[in-house]
Amino acid sequence: MVPLVYRFLKQRDIIHLKLLMIILMSCIPDRIELCSNHFKAAPKVPSHFSSSNVPFSLETLSLDGHFSFENNQYAANDFGNMHHFLPSAVLHPKSVYDISTTVKHIFHMGSGSEFTVAARGHGHSLQGQAQAHRGVVINMESLKEQEIKVFTGERPYAEVSGGHLWINILHETLRYGLTPKSWTDYLYLTVGGTLSYAGISGQAFKHGPQINNVYQLEVVTGKGDVVTCSEEQNADLFFAVLGGLGQFGIITRARISLEVAPKMVKWIRVLYSDFSTFSQDQEHLIASRNSFDYIEGFVIINRTGLLNNWRSSFNPKDPSRASQFSSDGRTLYCLEMALYYDDNNMTQKTERLLSELNFIPSTLFLSEVSYLDFLNRVHISEIKLREKGLWEVPHPWLNLLIPKSKINSFAKEVFGNMLNHSTNGPILIYPVNKSKWNNRTSLVTPDEDIMYLVAFLSSAIPSSTGKDGLNHILTQNKRILQYCATAHLGTKQYLPHYSTQEEWRAHFGSKWRVFLNRKSAYDPLAILAPGQKIFQKAIPLRDT
């Protein structure tokens, strides 16, 4: 997902960052009640439960790492900054044994305890998914000290901890001239986090999401068992965990598929004033066999002086014509593309591909950067936002997967009628080919072969009037979701968040029963990922 425009827009327009990020999903049998708490309601603790007894029992465990029982407020925060549930303890594991021992201990406490466990990566959840009210949060980054092992050969791969950041994996694999195939736009996310969602970006049309580029996993289940799984070994758990919202196990190690890394990137942006032409060109590119290596797009609502802000970093093809272009008061659609190369700069291929498109000629902007700088482009925006104190604001993002057949109707209603100049943040939109995705994972997508990712990446920034705009954005998101439902568009949420059983059942559709059975098998007490609010810890199922 790709907010590549951030550092080229005015300061008020770069307030958002795209992470598509990437973290958890869930399930369990009919006998376990689904959580129906609304988004700021903390789970109630029954009178017979004494949280003061829990830290003592945890202190008796023999671990390589340690627990912290005080000053854990950071574990009640995340990037979304809208949910804040304080845990009783935070585990800082130094080994997989630490995680297994802790989960097994809580499992054996039984259903009489409401103690739960949440794995926390780099804290980029949006809706409190990595939080555990009065439970245990596992700081997965404590595992990142484990060595990244790169294996070369005909089928190269990297063995990495679930707590490693993708940026560290990139640096290490580049030392061998290799790189993972599929990415998120933001690299400061953990492996376990993105694999628990999907991991989508501009390479997904070509390689599929990150969950399609994994050979093997090591997982700690909700019973505390450590299981190695792949397509050939313990396949049901393997596919359950991928895109499983953390509901079936904690990813402690992954074997990531690699390919030969390019050195340079030709980075291109063009603009459209007509959505239909814009979407047709995107679909044409992802269907081509010899296309760009990266394709994304975004919507620009009523932005002023757009090209002047881009010109500092991107060179226009024709400066004189570009200077005459005005974006004032217009809704524009930006197509963003990248072509990877080594010694040959791919000029002829670039010109051939561009000649097949129907963008506004005067808006062709080009740049050439290193492969590393291109993949890590969003981090520059993060640094600027942190300096301005704008990183820790609420991020009520909404991410949707929309069938190709419905995208024009969606664009006409949402971009044409619902959104206006008050929309403050990138709106990403680009198609992916589902033939590159494995339908055996827990990820739920629309039924059609081509679908669009549409991400509304708004931030609730305090205004001069003292209003943070959060309610306005939440209301806008609700209107969009209501429209999708009443118009029967067949959309699915990416990074889903619901509060009722009916909504979760509707989200999973035909996969709900499989999801439920997997929860029963791998986390029968509903210990894992309580922040997803799919299940509540309840009466255990009969041990089979």
PDB file of N, CA, C and O in Angstrom, residues 140-201:
ATOM      1  N   MET A 140       7.062  -9.035  21.077  1.00  0.00           N
ATOM      2  CA  MET A 140       7.693  -9.906  20.090  1.00  0.00           C
ATOM      3  C   MET A 140       9.033  -9.376  19.591  1.00  0.00           C
ATOM      4  O   MET A 140       9.868 -10.142  19.093  1.00  0.00           O
ATOM      5  N   GLU A 141       9.258  -8.086  19.728  1.00  0.00           N
ATOM      6  CA  GLU A 141      10.533  -7.537  19.270  1.00  0.00           C
ATOM      7  C   GLU A 141      11.697  -8.008  20.134  1.00  0.00           C
ATOM      8  O   GLU A 141      12.852  -7.879  19.727  1.00  0.00           O
ATOM      9  N   SER A 142      11.411  -8.555  21.305  1.00  0.00           N
ATOM     10  CA  SER A 142      12.486  -9.138  22.117  1.00  0.00           C
ATOM     11  C   SER A 142      13.105 -10.337  21.426  1.00  0.00           C
ATOM     12  O   SER A 142      14.234 -10.718  21.724  1.00  0.00           O
ATOM     13  N   LEU A 143      12.363 -10.958  20.500  1.00  0.00           N
ATOM     14  CA  LEU A 143      12.883 -12.109  19.761  1.00  0.00           C
ATOM     15  C   LEU A 143      13.729 -11.704  18.556  1.00  0.00           C
ATOM     16  O   LEU A 143      14.370 -12.545  17.940  1.00  0.00           O
ATOM     17  N   LYS A 144      13.719 -10.415  18.223  1.00  0.00           N
ATOM     18  CA  LYS A 144      14.409 -10.004  16.995  1.00  0.00           C
ATOM     19  C   LYS A 144      15.925 -10.126  17.098  1.00  0.00           C
ATOM     20  O   LYS A 144      16.626 -10.036  16.102  1.00  0.00           O
ATOM     21  N   GLU A 145      16.427 -10.328  18.335  1.00  0.00           N
ATOM     22  CA  GLU A 145      17.868 -10.483  18.491  1.00  0.00           C
ATOM     23  C   GLU A 145      18.369 -11.793  17.898  1.00  0.00           C
ATOM     24  O   GLU A 145      19.559 -11.983  17.698  1.00  0.00           O
ATOM     25  N   GLN A 146      17.424 -12.715  17.658  1.00  0.00           N
ATOM     26  CA  GLN A 146      17.828 -13.955  17.003  1.00  0.00           C
ATOM     27  C   GLN A 146      18.352 -13.643  15.602  1.00  0.00           C
ATOM     28  O   GLN A 146      17.849 -12.769  14.905  1.00  0.00           O
ATOM     29  N   GLU A 147      19.345 -14.383  15.178  1.00  0.00           N
ATOM     30  CA  GLU A 147      20.030 -14.109  13.918  1.00  0.00           C
ATOM     31  C   GLU A 147      19.124 -14.329  12.710  1.00  0.00           C
ATOM     32  O   GLU A 147      18.329 -15.268  12.671  1.00  0.00           O
ATOM     33  N   ILE A 148      19.226 -13.439  11.722  1.00  0.00           N
ATOM     34  CA  ILE A 148      18.584 -13.641  10.422  1.00  0.00           C
ATOM     35  C   ILE A 148      19.508 -14.506   9.583  1.00  0.00           C
ATOM     36  O   ILE A 148      20.662 -14.158   9.349  1.00  0.00           O
ATOM     37  N   LYS A 149      19.025 -15.647   9.141  1.00  0.00           N
ATOM     38  CA  LYS A 149      19.836 -16.571   8.362  1.00  0.00           C
ATOM     39  C   LYS A 149      19.370 -16.563   6.913  1.00  0.00           C
ATOM     40  O   LYS A 149      18.190 -16.781   6.635  1.00  0.00           O
ATOM     41  N   VAL A 150      20.287 -16.292   6.004  1.00  0.00           N
ATOM     42  CA  VAL A 150      19.974 -16.234   4.581  1.00  0.00           C
ATOM     43  C   VAL A 150      20.562 -17.453   3.890  1.00  0.00           C
ATOM     44  O   VAL A 150      21.755 -17.755   4.046  1.00  0.00           O
ATOM     45  N   PHE A 151      19.735 -18.151   3.125  1.00  0.00           N
ATOM     46  CA  PHE A 151      20.154 -19.353   2.401  1.00  0.00           C
ATOM     47  C   PHE A 151      20.059 -19.072   0.906  1.00  0.00           C
ATOM     48  O   PHE A 151      18.990 -18.731   0.387  1.00  0.00           O
ATOM     49  N   THR A 152      21.175 -19.199   0.208  1.00  0.00           N
ATOM     50  CA  THR A 152      21.214 -18.962  -1.229  1.00  0.00           C
ATOM     51  C   THR A 152      20.981 -20.273  -1.964  1.00  0.00           C
ATOM     52  O   THR A 152      20.855 -21.334  -1.366  1.00  0.00           O
ATOM     53  N   GLY A 153      20.917 -20.205  -3.288  1.00  0.00           N
ATOM     54  CA  GLY A 153      20.691 -21.402  -4.081  1.00  0.00           C
ATOM     55  C   GLY A 153      19.546 -21.194  -5.052  1.00  0.00           C
ATOM     56  O   GLY A 153      19.110 -20.069  -5.312  1.00  0.00           O
ATOM     57  N   GLU A 154      19.028 -22.285  -5.621  1.00  0.00           N
ATOM     58  CA  GLU A 154      17.955 -22.188  -6.610  1.00  0.00           C
ATOM     59  C   GLU A 154      16.658 -21.687  -5.991  1.00  0.00           C
ATOM     60  O   GLU A 154      15.845 -21.061  -6.663  1.00  0.00           O
ATOM     61  N   ARG A 155      16.464 -21.987  -4.733  1.00  0.00           N
ATOM     62  CA  ARG A 155      15.239 -21.562  -4.036  1.00  0.00           C
ATOM     63  C   ARG A 155      15.634 -20.816  -2.760  1.00  0.00           C
ATOM     64  O   ARG A 155      15.460 -21.301  -1.659  1.00  0.00           O
ATOM     65  N   PRO A 156      16.168 -19.602  -2.897  1.00  0.00           N
ATOM     66  CA  PRO A 156      16.707 -18.896  -1.736  1.00  0.00           C
ATOM     67  C   PRO A 156      15.600 -18.486  -0.755  1.00  0.00           C
ATOM     68  O   PRO A 156      14.456 -18.249  -1.142  1.00  0.00           O
ATOM     69  N   TYR A 157      15.976 -18.414   0.523  1.00  0.00           N
ATOM     70  CA  TYR A 157      15.025 -17.985   1.540  1.00  0.00           C
ATOM     71  C   TYR A 157      15.777 -17.434   2.740  1.00  0.00           C
ATOM     72  O   TYR A 157      17.001 -17.618   2.870  1.00  0.00           O
ATOM     73  N   ALA A 158      15.039 -16.762   3.608  1.00  0.00           N
ATOM     74  CA  ALA A 158      15.591 -16.223   4.847  1.00  0.00           C
ATOM     75  C   ALA A 158      14.817 -16.797   6.024  1.00  0.00           C
ATOM     76  O   ALA A 158      13.588 -16.839   6.005  1.00  0.00           O
ATOM     77  N   GLU A 159      15.550 -17.289   7.027  1.00  0.00           N
ATOM     78  CA  GLU A 159      14.947 -17.748   8.287  1.00  0.00           C
ATOM     79  C   GLU A 159      14.979 -16.561   9.246  1.00  0.00           C
ATOM     80  O   GLU A 159      16.062 -16.056   9.575  1.00  0.00           O
ATOM     81  N   VAL A 160      13.809 -16.121   9.704  1.00  0.00           N
ATOM     82  CA  VAL A 160      13.743 -14.918  10.529  1.00  0.00           C
ATOM     83  C   VAL A 160      12.815 -15.119  11.713  1.00  0.00           C
ATOM     84  O   VAL A 160      11.892 -15.940  11.669  1.00  0.00           O
ATOM     85  N   SER A 161      13.050 -14.373  12.761  1.00  0.00           N
ATOM     86  CA  SER A 161      12.170 -14.378  13.920  1.00  0.00           C
ATOM     87  C   SER A 161      10.881 -13.644  13.586  1.00  0.00           C
ATOM     88  O   SER A 161      10.876 -12.694  12.790  1.00  0.00           O
ATOM     89  N   GLY A 162       9.796 -14.065  14.221  1.00  0.00           N
ATOM     90  CA  GLY A 162       8.521 -13.382  14.023  1.00  0.00           C
ATOM     91  C   GLY A 162       8.542 -11.960  14.530  1.00  0.00           C
ATOM     92  O   GLY A 162       7.693 -11.140  14.158  1.00  0.00           O
ATOM     93  N   GLY A 163       9.518 -11.626  15.373  1.00  0.00           N
ATOM     94  CA  GLY A 163       9.626 -10.279  15.906  1.00  0.00           C
ATOM     95  C   GLY A 163      10.555  -9.368  15.146  1.00  0.00           C
ATOM     96  O   GLY A 163      10.733  -8.204  15.513  1.00  0.00           O
ATOM     97  N   HIS A 164      11.152  -9.863  14.064  1.00  0.00           N
ATOM     98  CA  HIS A 164      12.050  -9.026  13.266  1.00  0.00           C
ATOM     99  C   HIS A 164      11.260  -8.036  12.422  1.00  0.00           C
ATOM    100  O   HIS A 164      10.177  -8.343  11.912  1.00  0.00           O
ATOM    101  N   LEU A 165      11.822  -6.850  12.244  1.00  0.00           N
ATOM    102  CA  LEU A 165      11.245  -5.857  11.355  1.00  0.00           C
ATOM    103  C   LEU A 165      11.660  -6.155   9.917  1.00  0.00           C
ATOM    104  O   LEU A 165      12.786  -6.591   9.652  1.00  0.00           O
ATOM    105  N   TRP A 166      10.766  -5.864   8.983  1.00  0.00           N
ATOM    106  CA  TRP A 166      11.065  -6.104   7.574  1.00  0.00           C
ATOM    107  C   TRP A 166      12.244  -5.269   7.094  1.00  0.00           C
ATOM    108  O   TRP A 166      12.997  -5.693   6.219  1.00  0.00           O
ATOM    109  N   ILE A 167      12.434  -4.096   7.655  1.00  0.00           N
ATOM    110  CA  ILE A 167      13.564  -3.266   7.232  1.00  0.00           C
ATOM    111  C   ILE A 167      14.880  -3.959   7.551  1.00  0.00           C
ATOM    112  O   ILE A 167      15.833  -3.894   6.764  1.00  0.00           O
ATOM    113  N   ASN A 168      14.957  -4.665   8.685  1.00  0.00           N
ATOM    114  CA  ASN A 168      16.185  -5.387   9.045  1.00  0.00           C
ATOM    115  C   ASN A 168      16.414  -6.579   8.125  1.00  0.00           C
ATOM    116  O   ASN A 168      17.558  -6.898   7.769  1.00  0.00           O
ATOM    117  N   ILE A 169      15.326  -7.224   7.733  1.00  0.00           N
ATOM    118  CA  ILE A 169      15.436  -8.347   6.798  1.00  0.00           C
ATOM    119  C   ILE A 169      15.928  -7.845   5.443  1.00  0.00           C
ATOM    120  O   ILE A 169      16.766  -8.494   4.797  1.00  0.00           O
ATOM    121  N   LEU A 170      15.431  -6.707   5.017  1.00  0.00           N
ATOM    122  CA  LEU A 170      15.876  -6.136   3.746  1.00  0.00           C
ATOM    123  C   LEU A 170      17.377  -5.849   3.775  1.00  0.00           C
ATOM    124  O   LEU A 170      18.110  -6.221   2.852  1.00  0.00           O
ATOM    125  N   HIS A 171      17.845  -5.191   4.833  1.00  0.00           N
ATOM    126  CA  HIS A 171      19.273  -4.876   4.925  1.00  0.00           C
ATOM    127  C   HIS A 171      20.122  -6.148   4.881  1.00  0.00           C
ATOM    128  O   HIS A 171      21.160  -6.186   4.205  1.00  0.00           O
ATOM    129  N   GLU A 172      19.690  -7.174   5.600  1.00  0.00           N
ATOM    130  CA  GLU A 172      20.494  -8.400   5.667  1.00  0.00           C
ATOM    131  C   GLU A 172      20.481  -9.154   4.343  1.00  0.00           C
ATOM    132  O   GLU A 172      21.523  -9.626   3.874  1.00  0.00           O
ATOM    133  N   THR A 173      19.333  -9.295   3.716  1.00  0.00           N
ATOM    134  CA  THR A 173      19.270 -10.055   2.459  1.00  0.00           C
ATOM    135  C   THR A 173      19.999  -9.328   1.326  1.00  0.00           C
ATOM    136  O   THR A 173      20.571  -9.978   0.439  1.00  0.00           O
ATOM    137  N   LEU A 174      19.999  -7.995   1.356  1.00  0.00           N
ATOM    138  CA  LEU A 174      20.714  -7.252   0.317  1.00  0.00           C
ATOM    139  C   LEU A 174      22.212  -7.513   0.359  1.00  0.00           C
ATOM    140  O   LEU A 174      22.906  -7.381  -0.665  1.00  0.00           O
ATOM    141  N   ARG A 175      22.729  -7.905   1.510  1.00  0.00           N
ATOM    142  CA  ARG A 175      24.149  -8.253   1.607  1.00  0.00           C
ATOM    143  C   ARG A 175      24.483  -9.461   0.746  1.00  0.00           C
ATOM    144  O   ARG A 175      25.632  -9.661   0.351  1.00  0.00           O
ATOM    145  N   TYR A 176      23.482 -10.274   0.449  1.00  0.00           N
ATOM    146  CA  TYR A 176      23.657 -11.459  -0.394  1.00  0.00           C
ATOM    147  C   TYR A 176      23.129 -11.227  -1.811  1.00  0.00           C
ATOM    148  O   TYR A 176      23.046 -12.167  -2.606  1.00  0.00           O
ATOM    149  N   GLY A 177      22.725  -9.985  -2.107  1.00  0.00           N
ATOM    150  CA  GLY A 177      22.153  -9.699  -3.418  1.00  0.00           C
ATOM    151  C   GLY A 177      20.758 -10.239  -3.584  1.00  0.00           C
ATOM    152  O   GLY A 177      20.295 -10.449  -4.714  1.00  0.00           O
ATOM    153  N   LEU A 178      20.050 -10.450  -2.481  1.00  0.00           N
ATOM    154  CA  LEU A 178      18.709 -11.034  -2.504  1.00  0.00           C
ATOM    155  C   LEU A 178      17.724 -10.109  -1.793  1.00  0.00           C
ATOM    156  O   LEU A 178      18.114  -9.198  -1.068  1.00  0.00           O
ATOM    157  N   THR A 179      16.438 -10.394  -1.992  1.00  0.00           N
ATOM    158  CA  THR A 179      15.390  -9.581  -1.381  1.00  0.00           C
ATOM    159  C   THR A 179      14.096 -10.385  -1.303  1.00  0.00           C
ATOM    160  O   THR A 179      13.832 -11.222  -2.182  1.00  0.00           O
ATOM    161  N   PRO A 180      13.266 -10.165  -0.285  1.00  0.00           N
ATOM    162  CA  PRO A 180      11.904 -10.725  -0.311  1.00  0.00           C
ATOM    163  C   PRO A 180      11.142 -10.211  -1.528  1.00  0.00           C
ATOM    164  O   PRO A 180      11.428  -9.116  -2.038  1.00  0.00           O
ATOM    165  N   LYS A 181      10.160 -10.976  -1.980  1.00  0.00           N
ATOM    166  CA  LYS A 181       9.453 -10.632  -3.212  1.00  0.00           C
ATOM    167  C   LYS A 181       8.322  -9.636  -2.997  1.00  0.00           C
ATOM    168  O   LYS A 181       8.069  -8.777  -3.835  1.00  0.00           O
ATOM    169  N   SER A 182       7.624  -9.775  -1.884  1.00  0.00           N
ATOM    170  CA  SER A 182       6.430  -8.975  -1.654  1.00  0.00           C
ATOM    171  C   SER A 182       6.608  -8.124  -0.403  1.00  0.00           C
ATOM    172  O   SER A 182       7.209  -8.576   0.586  1.00  0.00           O
ATOM    173  N   TRP A 183       6.048  -6.908  -0.427  1.00  0.00           N
ATOM    174  CA  TRP A 183       6.294  -5.963   0.650  1.00  0.00           C
ATOM    175  C   TRP A 183       5.017  -5.273   1.104  1.00  0.00           C
ATOM    176  O   TRP A 183       3.990  -5.327   0.428  1.00  0.00           O
ATOM    177  N   THR A 184       5.112  -4.610   2.243  1.00  0.00           N
ATOM    178  CA  THR A 184       4.175  -3.559   2.595  1.00  0.00           C
ATOM    179  C   THR A 184       4.885  -2.245   2.286  1.00  0.00           C
ATOM    180  O   THR A 184       6.107  -2.212   2.148  1.00  0.00           O
ATOM    181  N   ASP A 185       4.138  -1.149   2.220  1.00  0.00           N
ATOM    182  CA  ASP A 185       4.782   0.127   1.900  1.00  0.00           C
ATOM    183  C   ASP A 185       5.646   0.622   3.045  1.00  0.00           C
ATOM    184  O   ASP A 185       6.610   1.348   2.822  1.00  0.00           O
ATOM    185  N   TYR A 186       5.281   0.251   4.255  1.00  0.00           N
ATOM    186  CA  TYR A 186       6.016   0.677   5.446  1.00  0.00           C
ATOM    187  C   TYR A 186       6.765  -0.524   5.994  1.00  0.00           C
ATOM    188  O   TYR A 186       6.166  -1.586   6.217  1.00  0.00           O
ATOM    189  N   LEU A 187       8.074  -0.408   6.188  1.00  0.00           N
ATOM    190  CA  LEU A 187       8.913  -1.565   6.500  1.00  0.00           C
ATOM    191  C   LEU A 187       9.184  -1.752   7.982  1.00  0.00           C
ATOM    192  O   LEU A 187       9.800  -2.748   8.360  1.00  0.00           O
ATOM    193  N   TYR A 188       8.724  -0.821   8.825  1.00  0.00           N
ATOM    194  CA  TYR A 188       8.988  -0.934  10.250  1.00  0.00           C
ATOM    195  C   TYR A 188       7.833  -1.670  10.938  1.00  0.00           C
ATOM    196  O   TYR A 188       7.237  -1.212  11.907  1.00  0.00           O
ATOM    197  N   LEU A 189       7.532  -2.843  10.402  1.00  0.00           N
ATOM    198  CA  LEU A 189       6.513  -3.759  10.903  1.00  0.00           C
ATOM    199  C   LEU A 189       7.162  -5.113  11.106  1.00  0.00           C
ATOM    200  O   LEU A 189       8.128  -5.461  10.421  1.00  0.00           O
ATOM    201  N   THR A 190       6.635  -5.892  12.044  1.00  0.00           N
ATOM    202  CA  THR A 190       7.220  -7.209  12.295  1.00  0.00           C
ATOM    203  C   THR A 190       6.677  -8.253  11.325  1.00  0.00           C
ATOM    204  O   THR A 190       5.563  -8.134  10.806  1.00  0.00           O
ATOM    205  N   VAL A 191       7.463  -9.291  11.136  1.00  0.00           N
ATOM    206  CA  VAL A 191       7.087 -10.383  10.244  1.00  0.00           C
ATOM    207  C   VAL A 191       5.802 -11.051  10.728  1.00  0.00           C
ATOM    208  O   VAL A 191       4.867 -11.271   9.952  1.00  0.00           O
ATOM    209  N   GLY A 192       5.748 -11.372  12.024  1.00  0.00           N
ATOM    210  CA  GLY A 192       4.553 -12.021  12.557  1.00  0.00           C
ATOM    211  C   GLY A 192       3.317 -11.168  12.417  1.00  0.00           C
ATOM    212  O   GLY A 192       2.215 -11.686  12.197  1.00  0.00           O
ATOM    213  N   GLY A 193       3.495  -9.849  12.529  1.00  0.00           N
ATOM    214  CA  GLY A 193       2.357  -8.950  12.410  1.00  0.00           C
ATOM    215  C   GLY A 193       1.765  -8.939  11.020  1.00  0.00           C
ATOM    216  O   GLY A 193       0.558  -9.124  10.836  1.00  0.00           O
ATOM    217  N   THR A 194       2.592  -8.731  10.000  1.00  0.00           N
ATOM    218  CA  THR A 194       2.058  -8.639   8.635  1.00  0.00           C
ATOM    219  C   THR A 194       1.534  -9.985   8.149  1.00  0.00           C
ATOM    220  O   THR A 194       0.544 -10.042   7.431  1.00  0.00           O
ATOM    221  N   LEU A 195       2.193 -11.081   8.533  1.00  0.00           N
ATOM    222  CA  LEU A 195       1.731 -12.396   8.094  1.00  0.00           C
ATOM    223  C   LEU A 195       0.412 -12.784   8.742  1.00  0.00           C
ATOM    224  O   LEU A 195      -0.297 -13.660   8.244  1.00  0.00           O
ATOM    225  N   SER A 196       0.074 -12.149   9.856  1.00  0.00           N
ATOM    226  CA  SER A 196      -1.203 -12.432  10.507  1.00  0.00           C
ATOM    227  C   SER A 196      -2.349 -11.713   9.811  1.00  0.00           C
ATOM    228  O   SER A 196      -3.508 -11.981  10.101  1.00  0.00           O
ATOM    229  N   TYR A 197      -2.045 -10.783   8.921  1.00  0.00           N
ATOM    230  CA  TYR A 197      -3.067 -10.117   8.119  1.00  0.00           C
ATOM    231  C   TYR A 197      -2.974 -10.567   6.662  1.00  0.00           C
ATOM    232  O   TYR A 197      -3.793 -11.289   6.176  1.00  0.00           O
ATOM    233  N   ALA A 198      -1.974 -10.098   5.954  1.00  0.00           N
ATOM    234  CA  ALA A 198      -1.741 -10.485   4.558  1.00  0.00           C
ATOM    235  C   ALA A 198      -0.432  -9.879   4.083  1.00  0.00           C
ATOM    236  O   ALA A 198       0.444 -10.576   3.608  1.00  0.00           O
ATOM    237  N   GLY A 199      -0.287  -8.558   4.226  1.00  0.00           N
ATOM    238  CA  GLY A 199       0.908  -7.877   3.739  1.00  0.00           C
ATOM    239  C   GLY A 199       0.754  -7.517   2.277  1.00  0.00           C
ATOM    240  O   GLY A 199       1.204  -8.253   1.401  1.00  0.00           O
ATOM    241  N   ILE A 200       0.101  -6.389   1.994  1.00  0.00           N
ATOM    242  CA  ILE A 200      -0.247  -6.006   0.625  1.00  0.00           C
ATOM    243  C   ILE A 200       0.450  -4.709   0.246  1.00  0.00           C
ATOM    244  O   ILE A 200       0.523  -3.777   1.043  1.00  0.00           O
ATOM    245  N   SER A 201       0.941  -4.662  -0.987  1.00  0.00           N
ATOM    246  CA  SER A 201       1.530  -3.440  -1.519  1.00  0.00           C
ATOM    247  C   SER A 201       1.500  -3.517  -3.037  1.00  0.00           C
ATOM    248  O   SER A 201       0.807  -4.366  -3.615  1.00  0.00           O
TER     249      SER A 201
END
